[in-house]
Amino acid sequence: LESVHADPSCADGSRVFYEREVPFELRSVDGLETPEEVGTLEAVRVKICVQGPDGAYTNVKIELCSESNLFFHYTHDLDTAAYAALQEGQRLMVDFKDYPAVIQRNLNNCIKQPHAFLAVLVMQKTGGARLDFIQNMEYKFVELLSIDLDSTPEEATRAHVTYRYNAMKGRLALCQARLADVNALVKIKNPSLLLQLKNEERSRKGVRSP
């Protein structure tokens, strides 16, 4: 059962380094056109996964997904060689071992100071996307970091959707079991209170009690 419900993000031996919902501005672009000036604001769940021992990572993976669209899923996957190209292209001063923490800091800034730090996801209709971390300096916008992402293949996306569905179903079952326990306890300790609660629930649903 554990393997059936295992997180597909960790199927390659990765472990979760960071996972939070972050406010993103979503913009769309078609081909070489300029992205929309103003996008839509949406909470995007960001997961950073790492391989290798702490302080000597061999691979860093960033996944984006959304609760409002289960099939929204993007992946940014880097090893040490790919990071060297990113580091040179964007003149990053940090080593690969610090890269997850840099992404984490940028994401947390977007959560804590949304008016000063922005995460803008520019989505290509061809399937790719670019995530820009931008700081609002009042008089100008400064791009702090930009990373490319790929649209996650359909089969992998289906595995993620299945995992999230089963996880949600499991949480629902726990809540229902807890509610049944509370009902049983109240029925023993105070039956009239249980009847009152059920009548109130029926009235909220627009059903009259018999």
PDB file of C-alpha atoms in Angstrom:
ATOM      1  CA  LEU A   1       0.000   0.000   0.000  1.00  0.00           C
ATOM      2  CA  GLU A   2       2.884   2.353   0.822  1.00  0.00           C
ATOM      3  CA  SER A   3       4.388   1.924  -2.660  1.00  0.00           C
ATOM      4  CA  VAL A   4       1.024   2.582  -4.315  1.00  0.00           C
ATOM      5  CA  HIS A   5       0.683   5.904  -2.496  1.00  0.00           C
ATOM      6  CA  ALA A   6       4.385   6.860  -2.640  1.00  0.00           C
ATOM      7  CA  ASP A   7       5.161  10.435  -3.679  1.00  0.00           C
ATOM      8  CA  PRO A   8       6.198  10.302  -7.363  1.00  0.00           C
ATOM      9  CA  SER A   9       8.459  13.307  -6.726  1.00  0.00           C
ATOM     10  CA  CYS A  10      10.710  10.986  -4.711  1.00  0.00           C
ATOM     11  CA  ALA A  11      10.528   7.970  -7.036  1.00  0.00           C
ATOM     12  CA  ASP A  12      13.992   8.796  -8.443  1.00  0.00           C
ATOM     13  CA  GLY A  13      15.585   8.743  -5.000  1.00  0.00           C
ATOM     14  CA  SER A  14      15.013  12.426  -4.269  1.00  0.00           C
ATOM     15  CA  ARG A  15      13.878  13.753  -0.910  1.00  0.00           C
ATOM     16  CA  VAL A  16      11.738  16.823  -0.258  1.00  0.00           C
ATOM     17  CA  PHE A  17      13.790  19.855   0.743  1.00  0.00           C
ATOM     18  CA  TYR A  18      10.958  22.417   0.720  1.00  0.00           C
ATOM     19  CA  GLU A  19       7.218  22.487  -0.006  1.00  0.00           C
ATOM     20  CA  ARG A  20       4.879  25.467   0.318  1.00  0.00           C
ATOM     21  CA  GLU A  21       2.149  27.374  -1.482  1.00  0.00           C
ATOM     22  CA  VAL A  22       3.521  30.591  -2.945  1.00  0.00           C
ATOM     23  CA  PRO A  23       1.649  33.487  -4.616  1.00  0.00           C
ATOM     24  CA  PHE A  24       2.554  33.487  -8.313  1.00  0.00           C
ATOM     25  CA  GLU A  25       1.616  35.824 -11.119  1.00  0.00           C
ATOM     26  CA  LEU A  26       0.776  33.661 -14.132  1.00  0.00           C
ATOM     27  CA  ARG A  27       1.292  35.071 -17.613  1.00  0.00           C
ATOM     28  CA  SER A  28       0.879  33.441 -21.019  1.00  0.00           C
ATOM     29  CA  VAL A  29       2.867  34.036 -24.172  1.00  0.00           C
ATOM     30  CA  ASP A  30       2.461  32.659 -27.687  1.00  0.00           C
ATOM     31  CA  GLY A  31       5.710  32.155 -29.581  1.00  0.00           C
ATOM     32  CA  LEU A  32       7.911  35.259 -29.638  1.00  0.00           C
ATOM     33  CA  GLU A  33       5.183  37.630 -28.515  1.00  0.00           C
ATOM     34  CA  THR A  34       5.669  39.821 -25.457  1.00  0.00           C
ATOM     35  CA  PRO A  35       4.116  38.270 -22.314  1.00  0.00           C
ATOM     36  CA  GLU A  36       0.919  39.727 -20.930  1.00  0.00           C
ATOM     37  CA  GLU A  37       1.595  42.913 -18.973  1.00  0.00           C
ATOM     38  CA  VAL A  38      -0.551  41.801 -16.051  1.00  0.00           C
ATOM     39  CA  GLY A  39      -1.213  38.156 -15.291  1.00  0.00           C
ATOM     40  CA  THR A  40      -3.506  36.342 -12.885  1.00  0.00           C
ATOM     41  CA  LEU A  41      -2.559  35.838  -9.242  1.00  0.00           C
ATOM     42  CA  GLU A  42      -2.698  32.238  -8.084  1.00  0.00           C
ATOM     43  CA  ALA A  43      -1.380  30.137  -5.218  1.00  0.00           C
ATOM     44  CA  VAL A  44       1.080  27.634  -6.666  1.00  0.00           C
ATOM     45  CA  ARG A  45       2.469  24.749  -4.638  1.00  0.00           C
ATOM     46  CA  VAL A  46       6.233  24.619  -5.003  1.00  0.00           C
ATOM     47  CA  LYS A  47       8.235  21.538  -4.111  1.00  0.00           C
ATOM     48  CA  ILE A  48      12.037  21.451  -4.088  1.00  0.00           C
ATOM     49  CA  CYS A  49      13.558  17.961  -4.109  1.00  0.00           C
ATOM     50  CA  VAL A  50      17.247  17.114  -3.784  1.00  0.00           C
ATOM     51  CA  GLN A  51      19.498  14.115  -4.312  1.00  0.00           C
ATOM     52  CA  GLY A  52      22.830  13.490  -2.622  1.00  0.00           C
ATOM     53  CA  PRO A  53      24.060  14.219   0.897  1.00  0.00           C
ATOM     54  CA  ASP A  54      23.459  17.600   2.523  1.00  0.00           C
ATOM     55  CA  GLY A  55      26.054  20.082   1.359  1.00  0.00           C
ATOM     56  CA  ALA A  56      26.973  17.943  -1.655  1.00  0.00           C
ATOM     57  CA  TYR A  57      23.796  17.715  -3.722  1.00  0.00           C
ATOM     58  CA  THR A  58      24.012  15.955  -7.071  1.00  0.00           C
ATOM     59  CA  ASN A  59      20.594  16.954  -8.392  1.00  0.00           C
ATOM     60  CA  VAL A  60      17.982  19.611  -7.625  1.00  0.00           C
ATOM     61  CA  LYS A  61      14.407  19.391  -8.893  1.00  0.00           C
ATOM     62  CA  ILE A  62      11.704  22.046  -8.598  1.00  0.00           C
ATOM     63  CA  GLU A  63       8.066  21.134  -9.231  1.00  0.00           C
ATOM     64  CA  LEU A  64       5.116  23.498  -9.592  1.00  0.00           C
ATOM     65  CA  CYS A  65       1.496  22.378  -9.251  1.00  0.00           C
ATOM     66  CA  SER A  66      -1.870  23.958  -8.507  1.00  0.00           C
ATOM     67  CA  GLU A  67      -4.918  22.875  -6.525  1.00  0.00           C
ATOM     68  CA  SER A  68      -7.193  24.809  -8.888  1.00  0.00           C
ATOM     69  CA  ASN A  69      -5.918  22.859 -11.923  1.00  0.00           C
ATOM     70  CA  LEU A  70      -4.754  19.321 -11.153  1.00  0.00           C
ATOM     71  CA  PHE A  71      -3.072  18.964 -14.557  1.00  0.00           C
ATOM     72  CA  PHE A  72      -0.975  22.129 -14.120  1.00  0.00           C
ATOM     73  CA  HIS A  73       2.508  20.732 -13.537  1.00  0.00           C
ATOM     74  CA  TYR A  74       5.972  22.059 -14.425  1.00  0.00           C
ATOM     75  CA  THR A  75       9.441  20.734 -13.610  1.00  0.00           C
ATOM     76  CA  HIS A  76      12.897  22.313 -13.370  1.00  0.00           C
ATOM     77  CA  ASP A  77      15.607  19.637 -13.114  1.00  0.00           C
ATOM     78  CA  LEU A  78      19.305  20.417 -12.714  1.00  0.00           C
ATOM     79  CA  ASP A  79      22.486  18.462 -12.070  1.00  0.00           C
ATOM     80  CA  THR A  80      25.896  20.012 -11.381  1.00  0.00           C
ATOM     81  CA  ALA A  81      26.792  20.308 -15.078  1.00  0.00           C
ATOM     82  CA  ALA A  82      23.518  22.023 -16.008  1.00  0.00           C
ATOM     83  CA  TYR A  83      23.885  24.358 -13.036  1.00  0.00           C
ATOM     84  CA  ALA A  84      27.309  25.470 -14.272  1.00  0.00           C
ATOM     85  CA  ALA A  85      25.656  26.799 -17.451  1.00  0.00           C
ATOM     86  CA  LEU A  86      22.909  28.524 -15.434  1.00  0.00           C
ATOM     87  CA  GLN A  87      25.484  29.976 -13.043  1.00  0.00           C
ATOM     88  CA  GLU A  88      27.536  31.426 -15.891  1.00  0.00           C
ATOM     89  CA  GLY A  89      24.536  32.720 -17.825  1.00  0.00           C
ATOM     90  CA  GLN A  90      23.066  34.568 -14.834  1.00  0.00           C
ATOM     91  CA  ARG A  91      26.315  35.346 -13.028  1.00  0.00           C
ATOM     92  CA  LEU A  92      25.253  33.555  -9.864  1.00  0.00           C
ATOM     93  CA  MET A  93      27.757  33.751  -7.041  1.00  0.00           C
ATOM     94  CA  VAL A  94      26.547  30.664  -5.130  1.00  0.00           C
ATOM     95  CA  ASP A  95      27.686  27.065  -5.488  1.00  0.00           C
ATOM     96  CA  PHE A  96      25.327  24.254  -6.466  1.00  0.00           C
ATOM     97  CA  LYS A  97      25.077  23.089  -2.841  1.00  0.00           C
ATOM     98  CA  ASP A  98      23.472  26.451  -1.955  1.00  0.00           C
ATOM     99  CA  TYR A  99      21.121  26.579  -4.951  1.00  0.00           C
ATOM    100  CA  PRO A 100      18.089  25.005  -3.163  1.00  0.00           C
ATOM    101  CA  ALA A 101      18.458  27.487  -0.297  1.00  0.00           C
ATOM    102  CA  VAL A 102      18.605  30.404  -2.765  1.00  0.00           C
ATOM    103  CA  ILE A 103      15.342  29.264  -4.391  1.00  0.00           C
ATOM    104  CA  GLN A 104      13.814  28.738  -0.952  1.00  0.00           C
ATOM    105  CA  ARG A 105      14.783  32.252   0.155  1.00  0.00           C
ATOM    106  CA  ASN A 106      13.274  33.809  -2.969  1.00  0.00           C
ATOM    107  CA  LEU A 107      10.037  31.862  -2.516  1.00  0.00           C
ATOM    108  CA  ASN A 108       9.767  32.803   1.162  1.00  0.00           C
ATOM    109  CA  ASN A 109      10.339  36.461   0.282  1.00  0.00           C
ATOM    110  CA  CYS A 110       7.378  36.254  -2.122  1.00  0.00           C
ATOM    111  CA  ILE A 111       5.243  34.875   0.718  1.00  0.00           C
ATOM    112  CA  LYS A 112       6.363  37.299   3.428  1.00  0.00           C
ATOM    113  CA  GLN A 113       6.694  40.458   1.311  1.00  0.00           C
ATOM    114  CA  PRO A 114       4.411  40.011  -1.734  1.00  0.00           C
ATOM    115  CA  HIS A 115       4.494  43.723  -2.604  1.00  0.00           C
ATOM    116  CA  ALA A 116       8.287  43.814  -2.707  1.00  0.00           C
ATOM    117  CA  PHE A 117       9.088  40.373  -4.151  1.00  0.00           C
ATOM    118  CA  LEU A 118       7.285  38.780  -7.095  1.00  0.00           C
ATOM    119  CA  ALA A 119       7.302  35.325  -8.636  1.00  0.00           C
ATOM    120  CA  VAL A 120       6.171  35.592 -12.251  1.00  0.00           C
ATOM    121  CA  LEU A 121       5.589  32.409 -14.245  1.00  0.00           C
ATOM    122  CA  VAL A 122       5.569  33.028 -18.005  1.00  0.00           C
ATOM    123  CA  MET A 123       3.977  30.024 -19.712  1.00  0.00           C
ATOM    124  CA  GLN A 124       4.631  29.181 -23.356  1.00  0.00           C
ATOM    125  CA  LYS A 125       1.809  27.572 -25.330  1.00  0.00           C
ATOM    126  CA  THR A 126       4.428  25.136 -26.630  1.00  0.00           C
ATOM    127  CA  GLY A 127       4.703  23.655 -23.127  1.00  0.00           C
ATOM    128  CA  GLY A 128       7.717  25.311 -21.506  1.00  0.00           C
ATOM    129  CA  ALA A 129       7.734  28.089 -18.923  1.00  0.00           C
ATOM    130  CA  ARG A 130      10.068  30.591 -17.267  1.00  0.00           C
ATOM    131  CA  LEU A 131       9.956  31.568 -13.604  1.00  0.00           C
ATOM    132  CA  ASP A 132      11.219  35.068 -12.863  1.00  0.00           C
ATOM    133  CA  PHE A 133      11.945  36.249  -9.332  1.00  0.00           C
ATOM    134  CA  ILE A 134      11.617  40.039  -9.319  1.00  0.00           C
ATOM    135  CA  GLN A 135      12.189  42.640  -6.617  1.00  0.00           C
ATOM    136  CA  ASN A 136      10.148  45.850  -6.642  1.00  0.00           C
ATOM    137  CA  MET A 137      12.601  48.626  -5.742  1.00  0.00           C
ATOM    138  CA  GLU A 138       9.794  51.266  -5.950  1.00  0.00           C
ATOM    139  CA  TYR A 139      11.542  53.141  -8.728  1.00  0.00           C
ATOM    140  CA  LYS A 140      12.339  50.039 -10.811  1.00  0.00           C
ATOM    141  CA  PHE A 141      11.930  46.271 -11.011  1.00  0.00           C
ATOM    142  CA  VAL A 142      15.084  44.163 -10.611  1.00  0.00           C
ATOM    143  CA  GLU A 143      15.215  40.592 -11.897  1.00  0.00           C
ATOM    144  CA  LEU A 144      16.938  38.493  -9.237  1.00  0.00           C
ATOM    145  CA  LEU A 145      16.843  35.073 -10.862  1.00  0.00           C
ATOM    146  CA  SER A 146      15.212  33.390 -13.842  1.00  0.00           C
ATOM    147  CA  ILE A 147      14.831  29.638 -14.334  1.00  0.00           C
ATOM    148  CA  ASP A 148      13.404  27.569 -17.173  1.00  0.00           C
ATOM    149  CA  LEU A 149      10.872  24.820 -16.603  1.00  0.00           C
ATOM    150  CA  ASP A 150       9.396  22.077 -18.757  1.00  0.00           C
ATOM    151  CA  SER A 151       5.794  20.983 -18.844  1.00  0.00           C
ATOM    152  CA  THR A 152       5.774  17.638 -17.018  1.00  0.00           C
ATOM    153  CA  PRO A 153       5.061  14.693 -19.366  1.00  0.00           C
ATOM    154  CA  GLU A 154       1.471  13.429 -19.301  1.00  0.00           C
ATOM    155  CA  GLU A 155       2.249  10.075 -17.717  1.00  0.00           C
ATOM    156  CA  ALA A 156       4.194  11.683 -14.874  1.00  0.00           C
ATOM    157  CA  THR A 157       1.467  14.301 -14.395  1.00  0.00           C
ATOM    158  CA  ARG A 158      -1.128  11.533 -14.082  1.00  0.00           C
ATOM    159  CA  ALA A 159       1.015   9.879 -11.402  1.00  0.00           C
ATOM    160  CA  HIS A 160       1.135  13.169  -9.452  1.00  0.00           C
ATOM    161  CA  VAL A 161      -2.639  13.675  -9.785  1.00  0.00           C
ATOM    162  CA  THR A 162      -3.276  10.110  -8.565  1.00  0.00           C
ATOM    163  CA  TYR A 163      -0.960  10.620  -5.590  1.00  0.00           C
ATOM    164  CA  ARG A 164      -2.610  13.912  -4.582  1.00  0.00           C
ATOM    165  CA  TYR A 165      -6.101  12.421  -5.013  1.00  0.00           C
ATOM    166  CA  ASN A 166      -5.258   9.421  -2.815  1.00  0.00           C
ATOM    167  CA  ALA A 167      -3.629  11.667  -0.209  1.00  0.00           C
ATOM    168  CA  MET A 168      -6.734  13.862  -0.106  1.00  0.00           C
ATOM    169  CA  LYS A 169      -8.988  10.808   0.120  1.00  0.00           C
ATOM    170  CA  GLY A 170      -6.892   9.517   3.005  1.00  0.00           C
ATOM    171  CA  ARG A 171      -7.230  12.826   4.886  1.00  0.00           C
ATOM    172  CA  LEU A 172     -10.995  12.770   4.297  1.00  0.00           C
ATOM    173  CA  ALA A 173     -11.239   9.227   5.688  1.00  0.00           C
ATOM    174  CA  LEU A 174      -9.344  10.307   8.830  1.00  0.00           C
ATOM    175  CA  CYS A 175     -11.696  13.271   9.317  1.00  0.00           C
ATOM    176  CA  GLN A 176     -14.758  11.050   8.855  1.00  0.00           C
ATOM    177  CA  ALA A 177     -13.393   8.520  11.345  1.00  0.00           C
ATOM    178  CA  ARG A 178     -12.724  11.297  13.850  1.00  0.00           C
ATOM    179  CA  LEU A 179     -16.257  12.659  13.372  1.00  0.00           C
ATOM    180  CA  ALA A 180     -17.710   9.186  13.967  1.00  0.00           C
ATOM    181  CA  ASP A 181     -15.701   8.922  17.218  1.00  0.00           C
ATOM    182  CA  VAL A 182     -16.972  12.318  18.389  1.00  0.00           C
ATOM    183  CA  ASN A 183     -20.564  11.367  17.504  1.00  0.00           C
ATOM    184  CA  ALA A 184     -20.272   8.130  19.483  1.00  0.00           C
ATOM    185  CA  LEU A 185     -18.856   9.954  22.514  1.00  0.00           C
ATOM    186  CA  VAL A 186     -21.526  12.684  22.478  1.00  0.00           C
ATOM    187  CA  LYS A 187     -24.258  10.052  22.042  1.00  0.00           C
ATOM    188  CA  ILE A 188     -23.105   8.366  25.245  1.00  0.00           C
ATOM    189  CA  LYS A 189     -22.405  11.506  27.288  1.00  0.00           C
ATOM    190  CA  ASN A 190     -25.150  13.829  26.052  1.00  0.00           C
ATOM    191  CA  PRO A 191     -27.711  12.313  23.603  1.00  0.00           C
ATOM    192  CA  SER A 192     -29.849  15.474  23.550  1.00  0.00           C
ATOM    193  CA  LEU A 193     -26.872  17.540  22.412  1.00  0.00           C
ATOM    194  CA  LEU A 194     -26.242  15.115  19.529  1.00  0.00           C
ATOM    195  CA  LEU A 195     -29.895  15.419  18.479  1.00  0.00           C
ATOM    196  CA  GLN A 196     -29.611  19.208  18.600  1.00  0.00           C
ATOM    197  CA  LEU A 197     -26.459  19.154  16.474  1.00  0.00           C
ATOM    198  CA  LYS A 198     -28.094  16.916  13.874  1.00  0.00           C
ATOM    199  CA  ASN A 199     -31.180  19.145  13.736  1.00  0.00           C
ATOM    200  CA  GLU A 200     -28.974  22.203  13.218  1.00  0.00           C
ATOM    201  CA  GLU A 201     -27.134  20.391  10.425  1.00  0.00           C
ATOM    202  CA  ARG A 202     -30.436  19.522   8.735  1.00  0.00           C
ATOM    203  CA  SER A 203     -31.653  23.115   8.997  1.00  0.00           C
ATOM    204  CA  ARG A 204     -28.423  24.360   7.399  1.00  0.00           C
ATOM    205  CA  LYS A 205     -29.028  21.974   4.515  1.00  0.00           C
ATOM    206  CA  GLY A 206     -32.635  23.119   4.229  1.00  0.00           C
ATOM    207  CA  VAL A 207     -34.087  19.825   5.510  1.00  0.00           C
ATOM    208  CA  ARG A 208     -36.723  19.870   8.227  1.00  0.00           C
ATOM    209  CA  SER A 209     -36.331  17.484  11.139  1.00  0.00           C
ATOM    210  CA  PRO A 210     -39.077  14.828  11.436  1.00  0.00           C
TER     211      PRO A 210
END
